[in-house]
mmCIF file of C-alpha atoms in Angstrom:
data_model
loop_
_atom_site.group_PDB
_atom_site.id
_atom_site.type_symbol
_atom_site.label_atom_id
_atom_site.label_comp_id
_atom_site.label_asym_id
_atom_site.label_seq_id
_atom_site.Cartn_x
_atom_site.Cartn_y
_atom_site.Cartn_z
ATOM 1 C CA MET A 1274 2.536 184.380 -100.818
ATOM 2 C CA ALA A 1275 3.270 184.007 -96.903
ATOM 3 C CA THR A 1276 2.085 186.269 -94.362
ATOM 4 C CA LEU A 1277 4.238 188.093 -91.414
ATOM 5 C CA GLU A 1278 1.807 186.039 -89.035
ATOM 6 C CA GLN A 1279 2.971 182.874 -91.162
ATOM 7 C CA PHE A 1280 6.707 184.054 -90.585
ATOM 8 C CA GLY A 1281 6.213 184.306 -87.163
ATOM 9 C CA VAL A 1282 4.838 180.795 -86.428
ATOM 10 C CA LEU A 1283 7.185 179.287 -88.581
ATOM 11 C CA LEU A 1284 10.132 181.004 -86.643
ATOM 12 C CA GLN A 1285 8.754 180.197 -83.589
ATOM 13 C CA ILE A 1286 8.613 176.679 -84.624
ATOM 14 C CA THR A 1287 11.975 176.368 -85.925
ATOM 15 C CA ASP A 1288 13.227 178.239 -82.472
ATOM 16 C CA GLN A 1289 11.773 175.739 -80.206
ATOM 17 C CA THR A 1290 12.618 172.653 -82.539
ATOM 18 C CA PHE A 1291 16.341 174.291 -82.797
ATOM 19 C CA ARG A 1292 16.296 174.434 -79.465
ATOM 20 C CA LEU A 1293 15.045 171.127 -78.000
ATOM 21 C CA VAL A 1294 16.878 169.118 -80.477
ATOM 22 C CA ARG A 1295 20.699 171.403 -79.293
ATOM 23 C CA ASN A 1296 19.532 170.659 -75.499
ATOM 24 C CA VAL A 1297 19.102 167.146 -75.505
ATOM 25 C CA ARG A 1298 22.778 166.787 -77.898
ATOM 26 C CA GLY A 1299 24.450 169.014 -75.501
ATOM 27 C CA ASN A 1300 23.002 167.346 -72.184
ATOM 28 C CA ALA A 1301 23.848 164.006 -74.224
ATOM 29 C CA THR A 1302 27.880 165.366 -74.436
ATOM 30 C CA ALA A 1303 27.423 166.693 -71.110
ATOM 31 C CA TYR A 1304 26.143 163.085 -69.615
ATOM 32 C CA ILE A 1305 29.094 161.566 -71.743
ATOM 33 C CA ALA A 1306 32.011 164.090 -69.937
ATOM 34 C CA ARG A 1307 30.737 163.691 -66.907
ATOM 35 C CA ALA A 1308 30.541 160.037 -66.873
ATOM 36 C CA ASN A 1309 34.304 159.924 -68.001
ATOM 37 C CA ALA A 1310 34.932 162.454 -64.948
ATOM 38 C CA GLY A 1311 33.909 159.864 -62.727
ATOM 39 C CA ALA A 1312 30.495 160.805 -61.735
ATOM 40 C CA ASP A 1313 28.658 158.309 -59.798
ATOM 41 C CA PRO A 1314 26.821 156.569 -62.185
ATOM 42 C CA VAL A 1315 23.654 155.875 -60.542
ATOM 43 C CA THR A 1316 23.210 159.486 -59.744
ATOM 44 C CA LEU A 1317 23.707 160.247 -63.298
ATOM 45 C CA GLY A 1318 21.328 157.656 -64.805
ATOM 46 C CA ALA A 1319 18.638 158.803 -62.963
ATOM 47 C CA GLU A 1320 19.200 161.814 -63.508
ATOM 48 C CA MET A 1321 19.403 161.197 -67.250
ATOM 49 C CA LYS A 1322 15.989 159.343 -67.051
ATOM 50 C CA VAL A 1323 14.548 162.754 -64.960
ATOM 51 C CA ASP A 1324 15.545 164.628 -67.999
ATOM 52 C CA ALA A 1325 14.363 162.536 -70.833
ATOM 53 C CA ASP A 1326 10.725 163.054 -69.065
ATOM 54 C CA ARG A 1327 11.031 166.400 -69.485
ATOM 55 C CA PHE A 1328 11.661 166.239 -72.652
ATOM 56 C CA LEU A 1329 8.735 164.797 -73.192
ATOM 57 C CA GLU A 1330 6.918 166.715 -71.228
ATOM 58 C CA ARG A 1331 8.008 169.904 -73.600
ATOM 59 C CA LEU A 1332 7.586 167.850 -76.885
ATOM 60 C CA ASP A 1333 3.913 166.566 -75.120
ATOM 61 C CA THR A 1334 3.767 170.924 -74.692
ATOM 62 C CA LEU A 1335 4.663 171.810 -78.380
ATOM 63 C CA THR A 1336 2.204 169.213 -80.253
ATOM 64 C CA GLN A 1337 -0.653 170.398 -78.264
ATOM 65 C CA ILE A 1338 0.487 173.841 -79.139
ATOM 66 C CA ALA A 1339 0.799 172.716 -83.006
ATOM 67 C CA LEU A 1340 -2.752 170.597 -82.646
ATOM 68 C CA ARG A 1341 -4.681 173.466 -81.052
ATOM 69 C CA ASN A 1342 -3.570 175.330 -84.304
ATOM 70 C CA GLN A 1343 -2.935 173.399 -86.991
ATOM 71 C CA THR A 1344 -4.146 175.073 -89.934
ATOM 72 C CA MET A 1345 -1.819 178.203 -88.865
ATOM 73 C CA VAL A 1346 1.544 175.562 -88.178
ATOM 74 C CA GLN A 1347 0.569 173.812 -91.381
ATOM 75 C CA ASN A 1348 0.520 177.262 -93.419
ATOM 76 C CA ALA A 1349 3.640 178.254 -91.669
ATOM 77 C CA LEU A 1350 5.884 174.619 -92.207
ATOM 78 C CA GLY A 1351 4.595 174.999 -95.583
ATOM 79 C CA ILE A 1352 6.880 178.109 -95.979
ATOM 80 C CA ILE A 1353 10.185 175.727 -96.597
ATOM 81 C CA GLY A 1354 8.461 173.111 -97.617
ATOM 82 C CA VAL A 1355 7.979 171.192 -94.856
ATOM 83 C CA THR A 1356 4.258 169.047 -94.374
ATOM 84 C CA LEU A 1357 2.227 168.367 -90.797
ATOM 85 C CA ALA A 1358 3.428 164.139 -91.555
ATOM 86 C CA GLN A 1359 7.378 165.040 -91.983
ATOM 87 C CA ALA A 1360 7.186 167.559 -88.507
ATOM 88 C CA ASN A 1361 5.660 164.547 -86.989
ATOM 89 C CA THR A 1362 8.252 162.157 -88.164
ATOM 90 C CA LEU A 1363 10.666 164.069 -86.027
ATOM 91 C CA LYS A 1364 9.007 164.699 -83.791
ATOM 92 C CA ASN A 1365 8.118 160.806 -83.143
ATOM 93 C CA GLY A 1366 11.511 160.221 -83.493
ATOM 94 C CA LEU A 1367 12.098 162.541 -80.579
ATOM 95 C CA VAL A 1368 9.448 161.005 -78.387
ATOM 96 C CA ALA A 1369 11.129 157.289 -79.108
ATOM 97 C CA THR A 1370 14.469 158.431 -78.473
ATOM 98 C CA MET A 1371 13.668 159.598 -75.143
ATOM 99 C CA ASN A 1372 11.564 156.598 -74.146
ATOM 100 C CA HIS A 1373 14.831 154.871 -74.889
ATOM 101 C CA VAL A 1374 16.991 156.689 -72.052
ATOM 102 C CA LYS A 1375 14.050 156.085 -70.167
ATOM 103 C CA ALA A 1376 13.496 152.393 -70.678
ATOM 104 C CA ALA A 1377 17.692 151.347 -70.151
ATOM 105 C CA THR A 1378 19.364 150.459 -67.528
ATOM 106 C CA LEU A 1379 21.763 153.366 -66.672
ATOM 107 C CA THR A 1380 23.770 151.764 -63.555
ATOM 108 C CA THR A 1381 27.322 151.955 -64.668
ATOM 109 C CA ALA A 1382 29.164 154.463 -66.085
ATOM 110 C CA GLN A 1383 29.684 152.279 -69.279
ATOM 111 C CA GLN A 1384 25.785 152.582 -69.987
ATOM 112 C CA CYS A 1385 25.779 155.951 -69.289
ATOM 113 C CA ILE A 1386 27.964 157.039 -72.213
ATOM 114 C CA ASP A 1387 26.161 154.009 -74.411
ATOM 115 C CA GLU A 1388 23.090 155.887 -73.873
ATOM 116 C CA ALA A 1389 24.371 159.430 -74.172
ATOM 117 C CA THR A 1390 25.535 158.119 -77.424
ATOM 118 C CA PHE A 1391 22.783 156.530 -78.915
ATOM 119 C CA VAL A 1392 21.577 159.474 -78.415
ATOM 120 C CA LEU A 1393 23.794 161.574 -80.156
ATOM 121 C CA GLY A 1394 23.431 159.068 -82.916
ATOM 122 C CA ASP A 1395 19.881 159.402 -83.297
ATOM 123 C CA VAL A 1396 19.184 162.848 -82.394
ATOM 124 C CA PRO A 1397 20.396 165.168 -86.103
ATOM 125 C CA ASN A 1398 22.968 167.799 -85.393
ATOM 126 C CA TYR A 1399 21.669 170.234 -86.985
ATOM 127 C CA GLU A 1400 24.355 172.989 -87.809
ATOM 128 C CA GLY A 1401 23.221 176.940 -86.417
ATOM 129 C CA LEU A 1402 25.193 180.341 -86.984
ATOM 130 C CA PHE A 1403 25.378 180.732 -83.214
ATOM 131 C CA MET B 912 9.223 162.592 -53.766
ATOM 132 C CA PRO B 913 9.874 165.231 -54.117
ATOM 133 C CA SER B 914 11.587 166.514 -57.290
ATOM 134 C CA THR B 915 14.882 168.843 -55.984
ATOM 135 C CA GLY B 916 16.835 170.735 -58.218
ATOM 136 C CA GLY B 917 19.386 173.522 -57.128
ATOM 137 C CA PHE B 918 20.274 176.439 -59.480
ATOM 138 C CA ASN B 919 23.854 178.163 -59.632
ATOM 139 C CA PHE B 920 23.678 181.052 -61.047
ATOM 140 C CA ARG B 921 27.015 182.780 -63.119
ATOM 141 C CA ALA B 922 28.127 183.561 -66.457
ATOM 142 C CA THR B 923 30.439 180.147 -67.336
ATOM 143 C CA SER B 924 29.136 176.350 -67.224
ATOM 144 C CA GLY B 925 32.819 174.979 -67.019
ATOM 145 C CA PHE B 926 33.883 177.627 -64.032
ATOM 146 C CA VAL B 927 33.284 175.526 -61.192
ATOM 147 C CA THR B 928 31.685 171.901 -60.725
ATOM 148 C CA ASP B 929 28.243 172.398 -59.694
ATOM 149 C CA PRO B 930 27.448 170.717 -56.180
ATOM 150 C CA ALA B 931 25.173 167.297 -56.164
ATOM 151 C CA GLY B 932 22.197 167.903 -57.463
ATOM 152 C CA THR B 933 22.564 171.480 -59.048
ATOM 153 C CA THR B 934 23.509 172.903 -62.415
ATOM 154 C CA TYR B 935 24.323 176.340 -63.524
ATOM 155 C CA VAL B 936 22.171 178.813 -65.356
ATOM 156 C CA LEU B 937 23.801 180.935 -67.651
ATOM 157 C CA ASP B 938 22.259 184.341 -68.376
ATOM 158 C CA THR B 939 21.513 183.330 -71.853
ATOM 159 C CA ASP B 940 20.000 180.454 -70.484
ATOM 160 C CA THR B 941 16.561 181.554 -72.389
ATOM 161 C CA TYR B 942 13.788 179.079 -71.489
ATOM 162 C CA PRO B 943 13.328 176.571 -71.919
ATOM 163 C CA VAL B 944 16.041 174.201 -71.046
ATOM 164 C CA THR B 945 16.759 171.261 -70.050
ATOM 165 C CA ARG B 946 19.136 169.800 -67.285
ATOM 166 C CA ASN B 947 19.162 168.144 -64.314
ATOM 167 C CA GLY B 948 16.069 166.995 -64.317
ATOM 168 C CA PHE B 949 13.990 170.541 -64.412
ATOM 169 C CA THR B 950 13.047 172.518 -67.161
ATOM 170 C CA PHE B 951 13.958 176.144 -66.858
ATOM 171 C CA GLY B 952 15.361 179.411 -67.986
ATOM 172 C CA TRP B 953 15.520 183.268 -68.886
ATOM 173 C CA LEU B 954 11.734 184.433 -69.847
ATOM 174 C CA ASP B 955 13.850 188.278 -70.241
ATOM 175 C CA THR B 956 17.085 188.857 -70.639
ATOM 176 C CA PRO B 957 18.589 189.247 -67.352
ATOM 177 C CA GLY B 958 21.215 192.308 -67.212
ATOM 178 C CA GLY B 959 23.788 189.891 -67.637
ATOM 179 C CA GLY B 960 26.353 186.855 -65.539
ATOM 180 C CA ARG B 961 29.659 187.365 -63.340
ATOM 181 C CA ASP B 962 31.241 184.583 -62.241
ATOM 182 C CA ARG B 963 33.040 185.563 -59.646
ATOM 183 C CA THR B 964 34.805 183.205 -56.770
ATOM 184 C CA THR B 965 35.653 179.067 -56.812
ATOM 185 C CA PHE B 966 35.554 177.234 -53.253
ATOM 186 C CA SER B 967 35.426 173.772 -54.822
ATOM 187 C CA ASP B 968 32.561 172.451 -51.948
ATOM 188 C CA ALA B 969 29.310 173.457 -51.658
ATOM 189 C CA ARG B 970 29.877 176.716 -51.394
ATOM 190 C CA ASP B 971 30.408 177.056 -55.227
ATOM 191 C CA ARG B 972 26.658 176.982 -55.097
ATOM 192 C CA MET B 973 27.505 181.152 -54.705
ATOM 193 C CA ALA B 974 30.373 181.724 -57.151
ATOM 194 C CA GLY B 975 28.312 183.743 -59.850
ATOM 195 C CA ILE B 976 25.927 185.536 -60.236
ATOM 196 C CA ASN B 977 22.843 186.155 -62.846
ATOM 197 C CA PHE B 978 21.513 190.237 -62.169
ATOM 198 C CA GLY B 979 18.969 192.465 -62.985
ATOM 199 C CA GLN B 980 16.805 195.520 -62.337
ATOM 200 C CA ALA B 981 13.919 195.427 -64.508
ATOM 201 C CA ALA B 982 11.711 192.459 -63.458
ATOM 202 C CA GLN B 983 13.294 189.840 -65.164
ATOM 203 C CA ARG B 984 12.058 186.720 -65.240
ATOM 204 C CA PHE B 985 13.945 183.480 -64.243
ATOM 205 C CA LYS B 986 11.046 180.433 -64.852
ATOM 206 C CA VAL B 987 11.112 176.894 -63.663
ATOM 207 C CA ASP B 988 8.848 174.255 -64.935
ATOM 208 C CA LEU B 989 7.578 172.251 -61.770
ATOM 209 C CA PRO B 990 7.940 168.267 -62.520
ATOM 210 C CA GLY B 991 4.516 167.162 -62.065
ATOM 211 C CA GLY B 992 2.111 170.167 -62.303
ATOM 212 C CA ALA B 993 0.405 172.205 -59.639
ATOM 213 C CA GLY B 994 1.301 171.437 -56.035
ATOM 214 C CA THR B 995 3.351 172.738 -52.733
ATOM 215 C CA THR B 996 7.078 173.726 -53.170
ATOM 216 C CA ASP B 997 9.470 174.971 -50.721
ATOM 217 C CA VAL B 998 12.661 177.893 -52.039
ATOM 218 C CA ARG B 999 15.529 178.148 -50.749
ATOM 219 C CA LEU B 1000 17.428 180.973 -52.108
ATOM 220 C CA ALA B 1001 20.745 183.729 -51.872
ATOM 221 C CA MET B 1002 20.086 187.302 -53.062
ATOM 222 C CA GLY B 1003 23.566 189.141 -52.665
ATOM 223 C CA ASP B 1004 27.153 189.228 -54.713
ATOM 224 C CA ALA B 1005 30.675 187.471 -54.296
ATOM 225 C CA GLY B 1006 31.781 189.873 -55.849
ATOM 226 C CA GLY B 1007 30.543 193.214 -54.195
ATOM 227 C CA ALA B 1008 28.116 195.016 -52.502
ATOM 228 C CA GLN B 1009 25.091 195.473 -53.865
ATOM 229 C CA THR B 1010 22.235 198.117 -53.299
ATOM 230 C CA GLN B 1011 18.087 198.024 -52.845
ATOM 231 C CA MET B 1012 17.927 193.863 -53.813
ATOM 232 C CA GLN B 1013 14.786 192.495 -53.736
ATOM 233 C CA VAL B 1014 13.801 189.506 -55.532
ATOM 234 C CA LYS B 1015 10.157 188.020 -55.566
ATOM 235 C CA VAL B 1016 9.313 184.007 -56.077
ATOM 236 C CA LYS B 1017 5.755 183.849 -57.966
ATOM 237 C CA ASP B 1018 3.567 181.505 -58.445
ATOM 238 C CA ASN B 1019 2.963 182.222 -62.652
ATOM 239 C CA THR B 1020 2.048 185.744 -61.698
ATOM 240 C CA THR B 1021 0.711 185.466 -58.161
ATOM 241 C CA VAL B 1022 2.986 186.665 -55.725
ATOM 242 C CA ARG B 1023 4.435 183.914 -53.164
ATOM 243 C CA LEU B 1024 7.291 185.256 -51.526
ATOM 244 C CA THR B 1025 9.438 188.597 -51.470
ATOM 245 C CA ILE B 1026 12.803 188.913 -50.426
ATOM 246 C CA GLY B 1027 13.968 192.738 -49.556
ATOM 247 C CA PRO B 1028 14.540 194.644 -51.100
ATOM 248 C CA HIS B 1029 18.117 195.035 -48.944
ATOM 249 C CA ASP B 1030 21.857 196.032 -49.313
ATOM 250 C CA THR B 1031 24.512 193.862 -49.100
ATOM 251 C CA ALA B 1032 28.275 193.718 -48.174
ATOM 252 C CA THR B 1033 30.175 191.754 -50.072
ATOM 253 C CA SER B 1034 29.967 188.048 -49.457
ATOM 254 C CA ASN B 1035 26.652 188.433 -47.735
ATOM 255 C CA TYR B 1036 23.435 187.095 -49.030
ATOM 256 C CA TYR B 1037 20.079 186.938 -47.949
ATOM 257 C CA ASP B 1038 18.340 183.764 -47.778
ATOM 258 C CA ALA B 1039 14.609 182.784 -48.340
ATOM 259 C CA SER B 1040 13.370 183.818 -44.911
ATOM 260 C CA ASP B 1041 14.959 187.389 -45.678
ATOM 261 C CA THR B 1042 17.657 186.647 -43.095
ATOM 262 C CA VAL B 1043 21.502 188.192 -43.741
ATOM 263 C CA ARG B 1044 23.944 185.617 -44.210
ATOM 264 C CA THR B 1045 27.393 186.500 -43.735
ATOM 265 C CA SER B 1046 29.377 184.651 -45.701
ATOM 266 C CA GLU B 1047 28.779 181.534 -47.662
ATOM 267 C CA THR B 1048 29.548 179.532 -45.230
ATOM 268 C CA ASP B 1049 26.643 181.122 -42.913
ATOM 269 C CA TRP B 1050 24.755 180.252 -45.949
ATOM 270 C CA ILE B 1051 25.599 176.663 -46.678
ATOM 271 C CA ASN B 1052 24.971 176.416 -42.702
ATOM 272 C CA ASN B 1053 22.565 178.006 -42.054
ATOM 273 C CA ASN B 1054 20.003 179.226 -44.783
ATOM 274 C CA ALA B 1055 16.512 178.579 -44.393
ATOM 275 C CA ALA B 1056 13.476 177.707 -46.344
ATOM 276 C CA ALA B 1057 10.637 178.816 -47.072
ATOM 277 C CA THR B 1058 8.240 176.428 -47.302
ATOM 278 C CA GLY B 1059 4.590 174.956 -48.689
ATOM 279 C CA LEU B 1060 4.393 177.538 -50.536
ATOM 280 C CA SER B 1061 1.400 177.203 -52.965
ATOM 281 C CA MET B 1062 2.287 176.915 -56.654
ATOM 282 C CA SER B 1063 -1.179 175.802 -58.148
ATOM 283 C CA SER B 1064 -0.059 176.763 -61.721
ATOM 284 C CA GLY B 1065 2.891 174.461 -62.009
ATOM 285 C CA VAL B 1066 5.292 177.433 -62.561
ATOM 286 C CA LEU B 1067 7.544 178.621 -60.257
ATOM 287 C CA VAL B 1068 9.081 182.633 -61.972
ATOM 288 C CA ALA B 1069 11.208 184.073 -59.859
ATOM 289 C CA THR B 1070 11.695 187.719 -60.980
ATOM 290 C CA LEU B 1071 15.190 190.378 -60.347
ATOM 291 C CA GLU B 1072 13.051 193.325 -59.452
ATOM 292 C CA GLY B 1073 15.489 196.544 -58.837
ATOM 293 C CA PRO B 1074 12.842 198.902 -56.804
ATOM 294 C CA GLY B 1075 13.139 202.661 -59.100
ATOM 295 C CA GLY B 1076 15.381 201.099 -61.150
ATOM 296 C CA VAL B 1077 18.873 202.230 -60.270
ATOM 297 C CA SER B 1078 20.612 199.282 -58.945
ATOM 298 C CA ASN B 1079 20.491 195.761 -59.862
ATOM 299 C CA THR B 1080 19.760 192.752 -58.406
ATOM 300 C CA THR B 1081 21.864 189.696 -57.852
ATOM 301 C CA LEU B 1082 21.141 186.145 -57.595
ATOM 302 C CA ALA B 1083 23.532 184.082 -56.631
ATOM 303 C CA HIS B 1084 21.135 180.503 -56.044
ATOM 304 C CA LEU B 1085 17.894 179.251 -56.314
ATOM 305 C CA PHE B 1086 16.977 175.921 -54.927
ATOM 306 C CA VAL B 1087 13.318 173.981 -54.803
ATOM 307 C CA SER B 1088 11.924 171.003 -53.671
ATOM 308 C CA HIS B 1089 8.467 170.414 -55.243
ATOM 309 C CA THR B 1090 5.906 167.930 -54.278
ATOM 310 C CA ALA B 1091 3.032 167.486 -56.874
ATOM 311 C CA ALA B 1092 -0.586 167.515 -56.320
ATOM 312 C CA GLY B 1093 -1.013 164.028 -58.377
ATOM 313 C CA ALA B 1094 -4.368 161.814 -58.584
ATOM 314 C CA GLY B 1095 -3.245 159.964 -56.131
ATOM 315 C CA ASP B 1096 -2.781 163.032 -52.817
ATOM 316 C CA THR B 1097 -5.046 162.572 -50.744
ATOM 317 C CA GLN B 1098 -5.496 164.310 -48.121
ATOM 318 C CA GLU B 1099 -7.726 163.713 -45.591
ATOM 319 C CA TRP B 1100 -8.290 163.129 -41.944
ATOM 320 C CA ILE B 1101 -7.569 159.662 -40.561
ATOM 321 C CA GLY B 1102 -8.542 160.547 -36.736
ATOM 322 C CA GLN B 1103 -7.641 161.565 -33.629
ATOM 323 C CA PHE B 1104 -6.145 159.949 -29.944
ATOM 324 C CA PRO B 1105 -7.899 160.911 -26.637
ATOM 325 C CA VAL B 1106 -7.069 164.703 -25.009
ATOM 326 C CA MET B 1107 -4.948 164.110 -21.783
ATOM 327 C CA ARG B 1108 -4.382 166.198 -19.711
ATOM 328 C CA ARG B 1109 -0.839 167.604 -19.018
ATOM 329 C CA ARG B 1110 1.306 169.519 -16.734
ATOM 330 C CA ASP B 1111 4.098 171.316 -18.269
ATOM 331 C CA GLU B 1112 6.085 173.819 -16.502
ATOM 332 C CA GLY B 1113 3.937 174.679 -13.665
ATOM 333 C CA ASN B 1114 0.897 175.022 -16.640
ATOM 334 C CA VAL B 1115 -1.928 172.541 -17.312
ATOM 335 C CA MET B 1116 -2.066 171.699 -21.058
ATOM 336 C CA TYR B 1117 -4.355 169.760 -22.294
ATOM 337 C CA CYS B 1118 -3.035 167.772 -25.830
ATOM 338 C CA THR B 1119 -4.174 165.029 -28.157
ATOM 339 C CA SER B 1120 -2.217 163.696 -31.180
ATOM 340 C CA LEU B 1121 -3.899 164.129 -35.070
ATOM 341 C CA LEU B 1122 -3.358 161.536 -37.736
ATOM 342 C CA LEU B 1123 -3.157 163.029 -40.435
ATOM 343 C CA ARG B 1124 -3.087 161.403 -44.306
ATOM 344 C CA GLY B 1125 -1.351 163.384 -47.269
ATOM 345 C CA TRP B 1126 2.283 166.284 -46.396
ATOM 346 C CA ARG B 1127 0.093 168.498 -47.604
ATOM 347 C CA LEU B 1128 -3.258 168.304 -45.193
ATOM 348 C CA ALA B 1129 -0.221 168.026 -42.477
ATOM 349 C CA SER B 1130 2.108 171.575 -43.630
ATOM 350 C CA TRP B 1131 -1.190 173.224 -43.338
ATOM 351 C CA PHE B 1132 -2.054 172.510 -40.820
ATOM 352 C CA ALA B 1133 1.606 173.225 -38.626
ATOM 353 C CA ARG B 1134 1.665 176.531 -40.481
ATOM 354 C CA ARG B 1135 -1.612 177.475 -39.668
ATOM 355 C CA THR B 1136 -1.189 176.101 -35.802
ATOM 356 C CA LYS B 1137 2.680 176.254 -35.610
ATOM 357 C CA ALA B 1138 2.450 177.873 -31.698
ATOM 358 C CA ARG B 1139 0.625 174.360 -30.726
ATOM 359 C CA VAL B 1140 2.387 171.956 -32.659
ATOM 360 C CA ASP B 1141 4.661 169.746 -30.682
ATOM 361 C CA THR B 1142 5.989 167.260 -33.467
ATOM 362 C CA LEU B 1143 5.062 166.637 -37.374
ATOM 363 C CA ARG B 1144 6.081 163.650 -38.220
ATOM 364 C CA THR B 1145 5.543 161.000 -40.682
ATOM 365 C CA TRP B 1146 4.711 158.351 -39.189
ATOM 366 C CA ILE B 1147 4.454 155.192 -42.015
ATOM 367 C CA GLY B 1148 5.846 156.893 -45.419
ATOM 368 C CA ASP B 1149 4.641 155.705 -49.213
ATOM 369 C CA GLY B 1150 5.623 157.810 -52.017
ATOM 370 C CA GLY B 1151 4.731 161.468 -50.198
ATOM 371 C CA GLN B 1152 1.457 159.496 -49.341
ATOM 372 C CA GLY B 1153 2.366 158.563 -45.286
ATOM 373 C CA PHE B 1154 0.341 159.173 -42.530
ATOM 374 C CA GLU B 1155 1.454 161.977 -40.359
ATOM 375 C CA ALA B 1156 0.991 162.092 -36.462
ATOM 376 C CA VAL B 1157 0.791 166.151 -35.594
ATOM 377 C CA ASN B 1158 0.698 166.462 -31.342
ATOM 378 C CA VAL B 1159 -0.679 169.505 -30.070
ATOM 379 C CA CYS B 1160 -1.271 170.828 -27.068
ATOM 380 C CA THR B 1161 -3.120 174.303 -25.695
#
């Protein structure tokens, strides 16, 4: 039977993951809106790349915390039947997406829109209550 | 190059269009949120947020507020980690007078800057030099930065204090310009020019020029000896590692 501590850790993991994923998707949607509204594409593209860097930092922080508390995280994820390998697959996917943004040429509005659309297609769209 | 970003506090993201280089912060933006090149957010839920006035220009930085009186912490992860940060802020409210407001800017938990406690009239704002600006336009044109704040933790935290817990502190805008002290951030004394005897308005002065490498050393020197430093300018810029010439007279 899961302990209260394990539930607490699970809540923290899911909260962080949900919010990061929704943050990524929210930004992508906003990039498209700004590109369509006539924002300077060079500035917007640069911002997209810097934001991608920040997301990579967040993912790295989460990874470091998980590695330092691997057993606790493993047990917590086990409550919902998720393995560390599956969680790692999600993380690697997000890292790949962010690196894709960093590597993209983003100097025109269409390029920014295309890249943001790629992000929306690549990052899971978790449904939420709020 | 420093990482720069402005944070415009309000209640609704679409209330105004954020000026270039800035983004909105809602009272519901719990840390961590990534936007506009920064990861930031509230560590403690503030008292609330309000939309006040639209200006459709640079003053939209002060279109709204977030407020609190229980030392609610707004956290900004500084890109690149530890380094030195310049801060600008607008403590005040376009929607009404406020009393006994205080904002503290911290290097994670160590206080680096305290503004207030102050009362303000409607559309008056205290800036990062603890000086009141009497309108949004006055703030835009004349606000002064607090420069060279050491952020060794790589985390900036701004807290909304309410001395005595009797009134809210309203924060409209925060701007940070952070230069990380990277591995290649060399700080060294390059050299010194000969001392020259000079007469200035009848006074004899002895002047020299110092050549430094690294903005932190030059900034530190300028702050410590500001009464005697004539100029501080980047001589050769190379990605934040420029040589700087400092003319010193005594």
